[in-house]
Amino acid sequence: IQKFMQINCNSLSLQPIIVKSMKVFTTNQSLQFCLASLKTPASCLGFVPTMGALHQGHLSLIKRAIKENEIVVVSIFVNPTQFNSAGDLKTYPRNLKQDLKKIESMESLGEIIVYVPSEAAVYGNSVAKEAFDFGGLELQMEGKFRPGHFQGVGTVVQKLLDIVGPTHAYFGEKDFQQLQIIKKLVKMTKANVKIIACSIEREPSGLAMSSRNIRLTTGERSHASKIYEALKMTKDKFSDTPLDEITQWVADQFEKDAIINLEYFEISEQLTLQSANKIEPQKKYRAFISAYIRNIRLIDNIALN
Ligand code: PAF
């Protein structure tokens, strides 16, 4: 494997040779054995944790990791401790075969390593979440509506970072609150990894890419695009409209549509994620939406300034 990497890394400076190559591991030992044989003290190891059902959003994270690292690990693991309803966990889309096909067909200079662990490989014999204090980040928005969710995310991300040992880990901004919480987790645990935030990938309608989108019918998709429309209008109105007026305007837009139900709309300060009452010019703000179509929960957000 080392020889393989050397050949390809050396050829990088002459003429890149695109090889398509993928290795799949299901145990920690086999993954770690392979990584130990590939890694040098100078190598960058990029990690893209996922729960599978890969879409363009995930693939853009993997592409970026490929560009920025010699070794890339993608994990596919539907983490039970971050679901707060058994129904949601049960209906969460799973399609390992297609996921592997998508990864295999990506262009890469080296190998892409896919880690598909069992629950026991990640959790041992106790599938439980830890109680983290993320300084209040976990209590806002998603935290209010999905109690315990971020404890589950924190638990699994910490375990995966320990198992994989990356230098860089890639997370999408669609789950912006998750991203801020993971940055906080890394700070709190002094983990030696750089968290890279990647911008949201959207379908042509503006709907943020999500594994849950495949559960939407064609008709429902057109209603789902209301989320991004409302966010874009919020951005347009942000500089000259009082926040409560914007909030009422968004609620009215969703009220008019019987198919999509607004769960929350918030304009929050980007670092603390606290709901904004007034705007301070030196701070950054984002608008966040969560909405349901049937039992399908969709979230999205936008930078406002
Ligand atoms: O964003 C996700 O898909 C998950 O929350 C993550 C980070 C893979 C942890 O299970």
Coordinates of C-alpha atoms and ligand atoms in Angstrom, one line a residue:
I1 CA 0.0 0.0 0.0
Q2 CA 2.9 2.3 0.9
K3 CA 4.4 1.7 -2.5
F4 CA 1.1 2.4 -4.1
M5 CA 0.8 5.8 -2.3
Q6 CA 4.4 6.7 -3.1
I7 CA 3.9 6.1 -6.8
N8 CA 0.8 8.2 -6.8
C9 CA 2.1 11.0 -4.6
N10 CA 5.3 11.2 -6.7
S11 CA 3.3 11.3 -9.9
L12 CA 1.3 14.2 -8.5
S13 CA 4.1 16.7 -9.3
L14 CA 4.5 15.3 -12.9
Q15 CA 1.2 14.4 -14.2
P16 CA -1.7 13.4 -12.0
I17 CA -2.8 9.9 -12.6
I18 CA -6.4 9.4 -11.5
V19 CA -6.9 6.0 -9.9
K20 CA -10.2 4.8 -8.6
S21 CA -9.6 2.7 -5.6
M22 CA -11.5 2.1 -2.4
K23 CA -11.0 -0.1 0.6
V24 CA -13.8 -1.0 3.0
F25 CA -13.2 -1.9 6.7
T26 CA -15.7 -3.0 9.3
T27 CA -13.4 -3.4 12.3
N28 CA -11.3 -0.9 14.1
Q29 CA -8.2 -3.1 14.0
S30 CA -8.3 -3.6 10.3
L31 CA -8.9 0.1 9.7
Q32 CA -6.1 1.1 12.1
F33 CA -3.7 -1.4 10.6
C34 CA -4.2 0.0 7.1
L35 CA -3.9 3.6 8.3
A36 CA -0.7 2.8 10.2
S37 CA 0.8 1.4 7.0
L38 CA -0.2 4.4 4.9
K39 CA 0.6 7.3 7.3
T40 CA 3.8 9.1 7.6
P41 CA 4.3 11.8 10.3
A42 CA 3.7 14.4 7.7
S43 CA 0.6 13.0 6.1
C44 CA -2.7 14.7 6.2
L45 CA -5.6 12.3 7.0
G46 CA -9.0 13.7 6.1
F47 CA -12.1 12.3 7.7
V48 CA -15.7 12.6 6.5
P49 CA -18.1 11.1 9.0
T50 CA -21.5 10.3 7.6
M51 CA -24.6 8.3 8.3
G52 CA -24.8 7.0 4.7
A53 CA -27.5 7.6 2.2
L54 CA -24.9 9.7 0.5
H55 CA -25.9 12.6 -1.7
Q56 CA -24.1 15.4 -3.5
G57 CA -23.6 17.2 -0.2
H58 CA -21.6 14.3 1.2
L59 CA -19.8 13.8 -2.1
S60 CA -18.7 17.5 -2.0
L61 CA -17.2 17.0 1.5
I62 CA -15.4 13.9 0.3
K63 CA -14.1 15.7 -2.8
R64 CA -12.8 18.5 -0.6
A65 CA -11.1 16.0 1.7
I66 CA -9.5 14.3 -1.3
K67 CA -8.2 17.6 -2.5
E68 CA -6.7 18.5 0.9
N69 CA -5.4 15.2 2.2
E70 CA -3.2 12.3 1.1
I71 CA -5.4 9.8 2.9
V72 CA -9.2 10.0 3.2
V73 CA -11.5 8.0 5.5
V74 CA -15.3 8.1 5.0
S75 CA -17.3 6.5 7.8
I76 CA -20.8 5.2 7.3
F77 CA -22.6 4.6 10.6
V78 CA -26.2 5.3 11.5
N79 CA -25.7 6.4 15.1
P80 CA -28.5 5.2 17.3
T81 CA -27.8 7.6 20.2
Q82 CA -28.5 10.8 18.2
F83 CA -32.1 9.8 17.3
N84 CA -34.8 10.8 19.7
S85 CA -37.5 8.8 18.1
A86 CA -37.3 5.1 17.4
G87 CA -39.5 5.7 14.3
D88 CA -37.0 8.2 12.9
L89 CA -34.1 5.8 13.5
K90 CA -36.1 3.0 11.8
T91 CA -37.0 5.1 8.7
Y92 CA -33.6 6.7 8.3
P93 CA -32.6 5.8 4.7
R94 CA -29.9 3.2 4.4
N95 CA -28.3 2.1 1.2
L96 CA -24.8 0.8 1.7
K97 CA -24.4 -0.8 -1.7
Q98 CA -25.3 2.4 -3.5
D99 CA -23.1 4.5 -1.1
L100 CA -20.1 2.3 -1.9
K101 CA -20.7 2.6 -5.6
K102 CA -20.9 6.4 -5.3
I103 CA -17.6 6.6 -3.4
E104 CA -15.9 4.1 -5.7
S105 CA -16.8 6.2 -8.8
M106 CA -15.1 9.3 -7.3
E107 CA -11.9 10.5 -8.8
S108 CA -9.0 10.3 -6.4
L109 CA -5.3 10.3 -6.4
G110 CA -5.0 7.8 -3.7
E111 CA -7.2 5.3 -1.9
I112 CA -10.5 6.2 -0.3
I113 CA -10.9 4.2 2.9
V114 CA -14.5 3.5 3.9
Y115 CA -15.1 2.6 7.5
V116 CA -18.5 0.8 8.1
P117 CA -18.4 -0.2 11.7
S118 CA -20.9 -2.2 13.7
E119 CA -22.5 -0.7 16.8
A120 CA -20.2 -2.9 18.9
A121 CA -17.1 -1.5 17.1
V122 CA -18.1 2.0 17.9
Y123 CA -19.7 1.6 21.3
G124 CA -18.4 -1.7 22.7
N125 CA -21.1 -3.3 24.8
S126 CA -22.7 -0.1 26.0
V127 CA -24.7 1.9 23.4
A128 CA -25.1 5.0 25.5
K129 CA -24.5 8.7 25.1
E130 CA -22.3 10.9 27.3
A131 CA -23.6 14.0 29.0
F132 CA -21.6 16.9 27.5
D133 CA -21.9 20.5 28.5
F134 CA -21.3 22.5 25.3
G135 CA -21.7 25.8 27.1
G136 CA -25.4 26.2 26.1
L137 CA -24.9 25.6 22.4
E138 CA -26.8 22.3 22.8
L139 CA -29.8 24.0 24.3
Q140 CA -30.7 26.2 21.4
M141 CA -32.9 25.3 18.4
E142 CA -32.3 21.6 17.5
G143 CA -31.5 21.1 21.2
K144 CA -35.0 22.3 22.2
F145 CA -36.8 20.1 19.7
R146 CA -34.5 17.1 19.8
P147 CA -33.5 16.7 23.4
G148 CA -30.3 14.7 23.8
H149 CA -29.6 14.7 20.1
F150 CA -26.3 16.6 20.5
Q151 CA -25.2 14.4 23.3
G152 CA -25.5 11.5 20.9
V153 CA -23.7 13.4 18.2
G154 CA -20.9 14.5 20.6
T155 CA -20.5 10.9 21.8
V156 CA -20.2 9.3 18.4
V157 CA -18.0 12.0 16.9
Q158 CA -15.6 11.8 19.8
K159 CA -15.5 8.0 19.4
L160 CA -15.0 8.2 15.6
L161 CA -12.2 10.8 16.0
D162 CA -10.5 8.5 18.5
I163 CA -10.7 5.5 16.2
V164 CA -9.7 7.2 12.9
G165 CA -7.3 9.8 14.3
P166 CA -7.6 12.3 11.5
T167 CA -5.7 15.6 11.1
H168 CA -8.8 17.2 9.4
A169 CA -12.5 16.4 9.7
Y170 CA -15.1 17.7 7.3
F171 CA -18.7 18.8 8.3
G172 CA -21.4 20.5 6.3
E173 CA -22.9 23.9 7.3
K174 CA -26.4 22.5 6.7
D175 CA -26.1 21.2 10.3
F176 CA -24.6 24.5 11.5
Q177 CA -25.5 23.9 15.1
Q178 CA -23.8 20.5 14.9
L179 CA -20.8 22.1 13.4
Q180 CA -20.4 24.7 16.2
I181 CA -20.9 21.9 18.8
I182 CA -18.2 19.8 17.2
K183 CA -15.8 22.7 17.2
K184 CA -16.6 23.2 20.9
L185 CA -16.1 19.4 21.5
V186 CA -12.7 19.5 19.9
K187 CA -11.7 22.5 22.0
M188 CA -13.0 20.9 25.2
T189 CA -11.3 17.6 24.6
K190 CA -8.1 19.2 23.1
A191 CA -8.4 16.8 20.2
N192 CA -5.7 17.4 17.6
V193 CA -7.9 17.8 14.6
K194 CA -8.9 20.7 12.4
I195 CA -12.6 21.0 11.8
I196 CA -13.4 22.1 8.3
A197 CA -16.7 23.7 7.6
C198 CA -18.1 23.1 4.1
S199 CA -20.9 25.2 2.5
I200 CA -24.4 23.8 1.9
E201 CA -25.0 22.0 -1.4
R202 CA -28.5 22.7 -2.9
E203 CA -30.8 21.0 -5.3
P204 CA -31.7 23.2 -8.3
S205 CA -34.9 24.3 -6.4
G206 CA -32.8 25.6 -3.6
L207 CA -33.7 22.8 -1.2
A208 CA -30.6 21.9 0.9
M209 CA -29.3 18.4 0.1
S210 CA -30.2 15.9 2.8
S211 CA -30.5 12.2 3.1
R212 CA -34.1 12.7 4.1
N213 CA -35.0 14.4 0.8
I214 CA -35.4 11.0 -0.9
R215 CA -38.5 10.4 1.2
L216 CA -40.2 13.5 -0.3
T217 CA -42.6 13.0 -3.3
T218 CA -42.1 15.3 -6.3
G219 CA -45.1 17.4 -5.2
E220 CA -43.7 17.7 -1.7
R221 CA -40.4 18.8 -3.0
S222 CA -41.8 22.0 -4.5
H223 CA -43.3 22.8 -1.1
A224 CA -39.9 22.1 0.6
S225 CA -38.3 24.8 -1.5
K226 CA -40.3 27.3 0.5
I227 CA -37.6 26.9 3.3
Y228 CA -34.8 28.3 1.2
E229 CA -37.1 31.0 -0.3
A230 CA -37.9 32.2 3.2
L231 CA -34.2 32.2 4.2
K232 CA -33.3 34.2 1.1
M233 CA -36.0 36.7 1.8
T234 CA -34.8 36.9 5.4
K235 CA -31.4 37.8 4.1
D236 CA -32.8 40.5 1.8
K237 CA -34.9 42.0 4.6
F238 CA -32.2 41.6 7.3
S239 CA -30.5 45.0 7.0
D240 CA -33.7 47.2 7.0
T241 CA -36.5 45.3 8.7
P242 CA -37.1 44.8 12.4
L243 CA -36.4 41.2 13.5
D244 CA -40.0 40.6 14.8
E245 CA -41.4 41.7 11.5
I246 CA -39.2 39.3 9.6
T247 CA -40.2 36.5 12.0
Q248 CA -43.9 37.2 11.5
W249 CA -43.5 37.4 7.8
V250 CA -41.8 33.9 7.7
A251 CA -44.5 32.4 10.0
D252 CA -47.2 33.9 7.6
Q253 CA -45.5 32.3 4.5
F254 CA -45.6 28.9 6.1
E255 CA -49.1 29.4 7.5
K256 CA -50.4 29.8 3.9
D257 CA -49.0 26.4 2.9
A258 CA -50.9 23.3 4.2
I259 CA -48.2 20.8 3.2
I260 CA -45.3 22.2 5.1
N261 CA -45.3 23.0 8.8
L262 CA -42.8 25.4 10.4
E263 CA -41.2 24.0 13.6
Y264 CA -39.0 27.0 14.3
F265 CA -37.5 30.1 12.7
E266 CA -34.7 31.8 14.5
I267 CA -32.3 34.6 13.8
S268 CA -29.3 33.8 15.9
E269 CA -25.8 35.1 16.6
Q270 CA -23.4 32.7 14.8
L271 CA -21.0 31.8 17.6
T272 CA -23.3 31.5 20.6
L273 CA -26.4 30.5 18.6
Q274 CA -28.5 32.6 20.9
S275 CA -31.6 34.1 19.5
A276 CA -30.9 37.7 18.5
N277 CA -33.1 40.5 19.9
K278 CA -31.0 43.3 18.5
I279 CA -28.2 43.4 15.9
E280 CA -24.7 44.3 16.8
P281 CA -22.7 45.4 13.8
Q282 CA -19.5 43.6 14.7
K283 CA -21.3 40.2 15.1
K284 CA -22.3 37.6 12.5
Y285 CA -25.9 36.3 12.3
R286 CA -27.7 33.4 10.7
A287 CA -31.3 32.5 10.1
F288 CA -32.3 28.9 10.9
I289 CA -35.5 27.0 9.9
S290 CA -36.8 23.6 10.8
A291 CA -40.0 22.4 9.1
Y292 CA -41.9 19.2 8.6
I293 CA -43.5 17.7 5.5
R294 CA -45.5 14.8 6.9
N295 CA -43.1 13.2 9.3
I296 CA -40.0 14.3 7.3
R297 CA -38.0 16.9 9.2
L298 CA -36.0 19.4 7.1
I299 CA -33.5 21.9 8.4
D300 CA -31.6 24.7 6.7
N301 CA -29.9 28.0 7.4
I302 CA -28.3 31.0 5.8
A303 CA -25.6 33.6 6.7
L304 CA -27.2 37.0 7.0
N305 CA -24.2 39.4 7.1
Ligands
PAF1 O1 -24.1 14.8 10.3 C1 -24.2 13.6 10.4 O2 -24.4 12.9 9.4 C2 -24.1 12.9 11.7 O3 -24.6 13.7 12.7 C3 -22.6 12.6 12.1 C4 -21.7 13.8 12.2 C5 -22.1 11.7 11.0 C6 -22.6 11.9 13.4 O4 -23.3 10.7 13.4

